[in-house]
mmCIF file of C-alpha atoms in Angstrom:
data_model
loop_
_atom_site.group_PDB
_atom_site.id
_atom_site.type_symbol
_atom_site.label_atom_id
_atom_site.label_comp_id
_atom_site.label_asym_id
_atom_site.label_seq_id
_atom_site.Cartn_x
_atom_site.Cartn_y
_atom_site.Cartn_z
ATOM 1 C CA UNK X 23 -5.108 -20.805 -7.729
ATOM 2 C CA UNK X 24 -1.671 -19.208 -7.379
ATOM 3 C CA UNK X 25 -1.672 -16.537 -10.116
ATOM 4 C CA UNK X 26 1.587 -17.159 -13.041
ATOM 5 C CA UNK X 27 2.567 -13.567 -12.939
ATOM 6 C CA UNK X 28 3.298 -12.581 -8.869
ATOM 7 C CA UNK X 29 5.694 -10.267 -6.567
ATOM 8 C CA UNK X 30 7.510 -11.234 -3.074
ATOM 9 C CA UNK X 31 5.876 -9.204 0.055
ATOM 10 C CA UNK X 32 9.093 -6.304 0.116
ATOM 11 C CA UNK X 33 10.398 -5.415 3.614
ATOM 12 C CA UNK X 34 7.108 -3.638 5.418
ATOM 13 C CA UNK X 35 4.910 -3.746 2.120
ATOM 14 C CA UNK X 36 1.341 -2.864 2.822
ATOM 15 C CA UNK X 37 -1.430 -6.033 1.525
ATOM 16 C CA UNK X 38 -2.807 -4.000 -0.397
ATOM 17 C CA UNK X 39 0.231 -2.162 -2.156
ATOM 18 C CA UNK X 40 1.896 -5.858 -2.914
ATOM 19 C CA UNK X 41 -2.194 -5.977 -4.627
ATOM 20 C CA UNK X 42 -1.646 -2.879 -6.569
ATOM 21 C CA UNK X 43 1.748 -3.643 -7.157
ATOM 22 C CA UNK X 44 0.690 -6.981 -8.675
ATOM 23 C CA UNK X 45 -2.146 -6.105 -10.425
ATOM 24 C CA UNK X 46 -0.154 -3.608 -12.895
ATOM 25 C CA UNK X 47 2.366 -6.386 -13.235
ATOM 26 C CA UNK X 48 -0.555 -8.299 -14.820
ATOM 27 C CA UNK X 49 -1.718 -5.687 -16.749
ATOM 28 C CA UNK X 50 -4.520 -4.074 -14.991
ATOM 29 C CA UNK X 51 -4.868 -0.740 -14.694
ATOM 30 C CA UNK X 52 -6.779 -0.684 -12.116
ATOM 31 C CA UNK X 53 -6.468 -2.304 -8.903
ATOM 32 C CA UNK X 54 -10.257 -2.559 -7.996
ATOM 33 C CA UNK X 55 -10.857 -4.219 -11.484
ATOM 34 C CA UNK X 56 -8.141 -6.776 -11.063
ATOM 35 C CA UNK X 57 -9.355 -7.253 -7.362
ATOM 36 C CA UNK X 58 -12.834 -8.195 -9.229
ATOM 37 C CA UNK X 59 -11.766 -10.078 -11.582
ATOM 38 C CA UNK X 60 -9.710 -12.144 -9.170
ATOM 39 C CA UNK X 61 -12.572 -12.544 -7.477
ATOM 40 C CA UNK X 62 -11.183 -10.379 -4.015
ATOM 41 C CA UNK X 63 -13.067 -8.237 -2.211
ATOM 42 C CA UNK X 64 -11.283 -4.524 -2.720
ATOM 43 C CA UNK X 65 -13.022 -3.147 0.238
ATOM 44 C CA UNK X 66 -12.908 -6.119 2.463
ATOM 45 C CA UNK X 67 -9.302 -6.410 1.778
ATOM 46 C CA UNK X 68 -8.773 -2.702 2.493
ATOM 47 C CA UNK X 69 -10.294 -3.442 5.787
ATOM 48 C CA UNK X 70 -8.000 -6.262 6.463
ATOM 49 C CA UNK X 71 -10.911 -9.048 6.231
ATOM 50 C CA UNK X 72 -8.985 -12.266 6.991
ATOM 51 C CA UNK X 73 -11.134 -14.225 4.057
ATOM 52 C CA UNK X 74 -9.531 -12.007 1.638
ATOM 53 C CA UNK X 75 -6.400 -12.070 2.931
ATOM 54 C CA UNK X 76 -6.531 -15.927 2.673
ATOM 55 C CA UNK X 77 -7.028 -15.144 -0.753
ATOM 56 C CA UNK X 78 -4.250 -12.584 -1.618
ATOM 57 C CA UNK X 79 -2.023 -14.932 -0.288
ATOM 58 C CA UNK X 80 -3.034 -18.152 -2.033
ATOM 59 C CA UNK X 81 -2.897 -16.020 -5.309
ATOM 60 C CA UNK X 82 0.480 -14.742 -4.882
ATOM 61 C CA UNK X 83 2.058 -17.274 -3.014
ATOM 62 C CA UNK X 84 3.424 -15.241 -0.114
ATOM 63 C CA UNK X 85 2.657 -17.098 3.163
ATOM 64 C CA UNK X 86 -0.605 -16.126 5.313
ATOM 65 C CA UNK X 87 1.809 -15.225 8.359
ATOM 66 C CA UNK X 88 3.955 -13.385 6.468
ATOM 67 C CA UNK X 89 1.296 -10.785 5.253
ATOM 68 C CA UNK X 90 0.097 -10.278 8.754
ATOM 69 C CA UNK X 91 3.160 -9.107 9.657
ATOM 70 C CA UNK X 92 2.734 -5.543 8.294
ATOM 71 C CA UNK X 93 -1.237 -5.615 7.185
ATOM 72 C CA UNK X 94 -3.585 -3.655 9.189
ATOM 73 C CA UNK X 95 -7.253 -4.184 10.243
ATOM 74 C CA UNK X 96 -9.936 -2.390 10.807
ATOM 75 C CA UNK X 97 -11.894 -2.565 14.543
ATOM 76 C CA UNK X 98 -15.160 -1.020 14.927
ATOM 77 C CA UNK X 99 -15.672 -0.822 18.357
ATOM 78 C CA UNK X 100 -19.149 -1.342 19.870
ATOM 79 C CA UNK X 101 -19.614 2.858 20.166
ATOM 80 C CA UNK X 102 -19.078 3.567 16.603
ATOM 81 C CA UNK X 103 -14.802 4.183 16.612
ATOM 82 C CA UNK X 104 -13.053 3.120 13.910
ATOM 83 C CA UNK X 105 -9.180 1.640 15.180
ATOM 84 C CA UNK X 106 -7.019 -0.187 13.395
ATOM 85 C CA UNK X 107 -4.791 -3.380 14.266
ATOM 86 C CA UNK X 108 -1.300 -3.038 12.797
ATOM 87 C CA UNK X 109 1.748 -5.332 13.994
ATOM 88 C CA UNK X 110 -0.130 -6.061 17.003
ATOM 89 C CA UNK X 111 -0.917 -2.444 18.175
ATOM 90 C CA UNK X 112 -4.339 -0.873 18.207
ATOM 91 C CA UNK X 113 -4.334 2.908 16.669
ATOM 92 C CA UNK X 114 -6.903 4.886 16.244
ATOM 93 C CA UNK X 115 -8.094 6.416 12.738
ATOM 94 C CA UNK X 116 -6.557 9.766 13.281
ATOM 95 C CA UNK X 117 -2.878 7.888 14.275
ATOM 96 C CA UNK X 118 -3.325 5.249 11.502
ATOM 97 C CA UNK X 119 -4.043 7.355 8.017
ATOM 98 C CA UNK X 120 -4.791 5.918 5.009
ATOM 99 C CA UNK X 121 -7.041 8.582 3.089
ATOM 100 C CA UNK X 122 -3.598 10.436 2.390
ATOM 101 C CA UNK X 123 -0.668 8.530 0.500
ATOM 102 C CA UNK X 124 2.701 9.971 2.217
ATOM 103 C CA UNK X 125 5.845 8.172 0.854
ATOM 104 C CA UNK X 126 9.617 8.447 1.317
ATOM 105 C CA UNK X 127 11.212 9.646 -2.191
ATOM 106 C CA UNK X 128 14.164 8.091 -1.750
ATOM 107 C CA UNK X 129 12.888 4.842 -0.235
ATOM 108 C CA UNK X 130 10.482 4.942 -3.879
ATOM 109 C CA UNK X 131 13.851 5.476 -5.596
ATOM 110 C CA UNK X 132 16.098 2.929 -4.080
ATOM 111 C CA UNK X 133 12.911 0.309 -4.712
ATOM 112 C CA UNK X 134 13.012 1.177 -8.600
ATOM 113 C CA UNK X 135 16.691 0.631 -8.891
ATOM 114 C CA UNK X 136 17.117 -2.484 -6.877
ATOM 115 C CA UNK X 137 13.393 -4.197 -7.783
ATOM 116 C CA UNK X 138 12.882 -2.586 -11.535
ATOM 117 C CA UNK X 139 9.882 -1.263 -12.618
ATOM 118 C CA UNK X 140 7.113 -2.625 -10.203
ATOM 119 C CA UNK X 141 9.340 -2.435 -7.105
ATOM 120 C CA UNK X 142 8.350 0.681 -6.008
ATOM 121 C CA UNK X 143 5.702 -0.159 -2.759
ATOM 122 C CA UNK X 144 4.318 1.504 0.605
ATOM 123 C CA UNK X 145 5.244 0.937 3.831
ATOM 124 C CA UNK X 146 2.765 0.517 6.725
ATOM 125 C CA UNK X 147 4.791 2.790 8.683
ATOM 126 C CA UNK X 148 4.107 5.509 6.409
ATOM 127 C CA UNK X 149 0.296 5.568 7.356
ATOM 128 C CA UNK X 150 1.200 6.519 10.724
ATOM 129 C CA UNK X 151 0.237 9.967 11.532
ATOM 130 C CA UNK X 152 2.856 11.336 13.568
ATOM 131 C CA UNK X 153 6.072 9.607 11.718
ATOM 132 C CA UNK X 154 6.672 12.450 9.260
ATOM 133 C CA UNK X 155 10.577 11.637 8.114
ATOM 134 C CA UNK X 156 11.721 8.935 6.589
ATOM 135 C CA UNK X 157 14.095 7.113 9.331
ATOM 136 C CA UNK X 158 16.589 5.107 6.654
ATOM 137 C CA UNK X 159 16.643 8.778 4.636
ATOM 138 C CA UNK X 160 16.346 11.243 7.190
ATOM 139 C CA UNK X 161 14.323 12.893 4.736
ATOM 140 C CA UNK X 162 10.659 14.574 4.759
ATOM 141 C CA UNK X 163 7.557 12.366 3.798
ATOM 142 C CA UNK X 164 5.837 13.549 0.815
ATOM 143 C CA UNK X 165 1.692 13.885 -0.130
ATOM 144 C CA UNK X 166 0.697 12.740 -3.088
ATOM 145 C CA UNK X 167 -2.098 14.037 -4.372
ATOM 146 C CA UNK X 168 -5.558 12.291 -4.148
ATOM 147 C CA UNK X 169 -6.885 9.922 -6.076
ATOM 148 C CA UNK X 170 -8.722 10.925 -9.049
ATOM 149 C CA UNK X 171 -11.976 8.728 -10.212
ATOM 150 C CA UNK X 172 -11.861 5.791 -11.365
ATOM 151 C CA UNK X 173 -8.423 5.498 -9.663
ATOM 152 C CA UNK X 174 -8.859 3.945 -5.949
ATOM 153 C CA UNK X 175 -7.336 5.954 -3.342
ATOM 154 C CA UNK X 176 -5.767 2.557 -1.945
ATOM 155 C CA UNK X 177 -3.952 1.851 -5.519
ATOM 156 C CA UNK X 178 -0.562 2.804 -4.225
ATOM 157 C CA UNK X 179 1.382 1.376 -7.310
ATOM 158 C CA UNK X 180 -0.817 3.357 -9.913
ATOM 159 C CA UNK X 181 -1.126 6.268 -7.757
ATOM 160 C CA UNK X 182 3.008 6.183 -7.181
ATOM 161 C CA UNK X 183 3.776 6.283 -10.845
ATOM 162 C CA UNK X 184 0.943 8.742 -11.901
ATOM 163 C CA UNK X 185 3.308 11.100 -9.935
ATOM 164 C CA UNK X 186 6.546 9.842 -10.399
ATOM 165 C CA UNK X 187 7.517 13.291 -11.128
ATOM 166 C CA UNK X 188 7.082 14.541 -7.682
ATOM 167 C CA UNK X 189 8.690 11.844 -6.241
ATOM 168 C CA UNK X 190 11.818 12.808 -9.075
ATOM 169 C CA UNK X 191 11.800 16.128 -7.866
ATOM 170 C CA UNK X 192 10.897 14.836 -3.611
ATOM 171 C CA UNK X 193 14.413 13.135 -4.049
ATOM 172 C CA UNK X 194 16.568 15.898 -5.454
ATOM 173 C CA UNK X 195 15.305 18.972 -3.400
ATOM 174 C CA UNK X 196 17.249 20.027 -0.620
ATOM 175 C CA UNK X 197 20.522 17.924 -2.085
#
């Protein structure tokens, strides 16, 4: 069932930030509940669980092949390690964060302005450790603070405009 209310995949969105980014299009304020009531599995989709991501895509329409392009999933390997698959590359948990939300406040910006209000959207490359500017803004990546309960860590939308103000002020410092 291919949901009425939907968003295109944006250039290196995230699965589960095209999710979140759907979900408060629809209303929901929170992307776990929406995930539930669409009947997705949150966690499982946060792993990358290819059942899931059959769903996400026959909900919002965006091609199977298309989400794999920048999705990510999770490899536990036979000794306990947790790696990830992104684009094709294995990375480890410590190269491949996703406890931390670090976004480009520009990028956020420019997504507003040319998308409107649910535009804004992660990138994949922003979960990797060691990239810490923004290459298109040559411009620092900023934390956001953590999640606070009943808000999922992995609801990038919800988390992005709960802080919209430090991505406001991310954009005009050192200008």
């Amino acid at each position: 069932m291919r949901l009425g209310l939907t968003l295109p995949l944006r250039l290196a969105q995230t699965t589960t930030s095209l999710i979140a980014n759907i979900a408060a299009l629809n209303g929901s304020q929170y992307v776990q509940d929406f995930a539930q009531d669409m009947d997705l599995n949150w966690k499982g989709l946060v792993k990358g669980d290819p059942k899931e991501l059959d769903l996400v895509s026959e909900l919002s329409g965006v091609p199977r092949d298309q989400l794999n392009l920048h999705g990510s999933r999770l490899i536990v390997e036979p000794d306990g390690r947790r790696n990830f698959i992104v684009a094709g590359q294995v990375l480890s948990n410590r190269q491949f964060v996703r406890g931390k939300l670090r976004v480009c406040p520009h990028c956020l910006k420019a997504d507003r302005a040319k998308f409107g209000k649910f535009g804004p959207h992660t990138r994949v490359y922003w979960h990797v450790s060691s990239i810490r500017t923004c290459e298109e803004h040559q411009a620092a990546m900023l934390e956001l603070p953590p999640a606070e309960f009943p808000r999922d860590i992995h609801d990038t939308y919800a988390r992005i405009r709960d802080h919209w103000d430090i991505v406001e002020r991310g954009s005009t410092e050192g200008l």
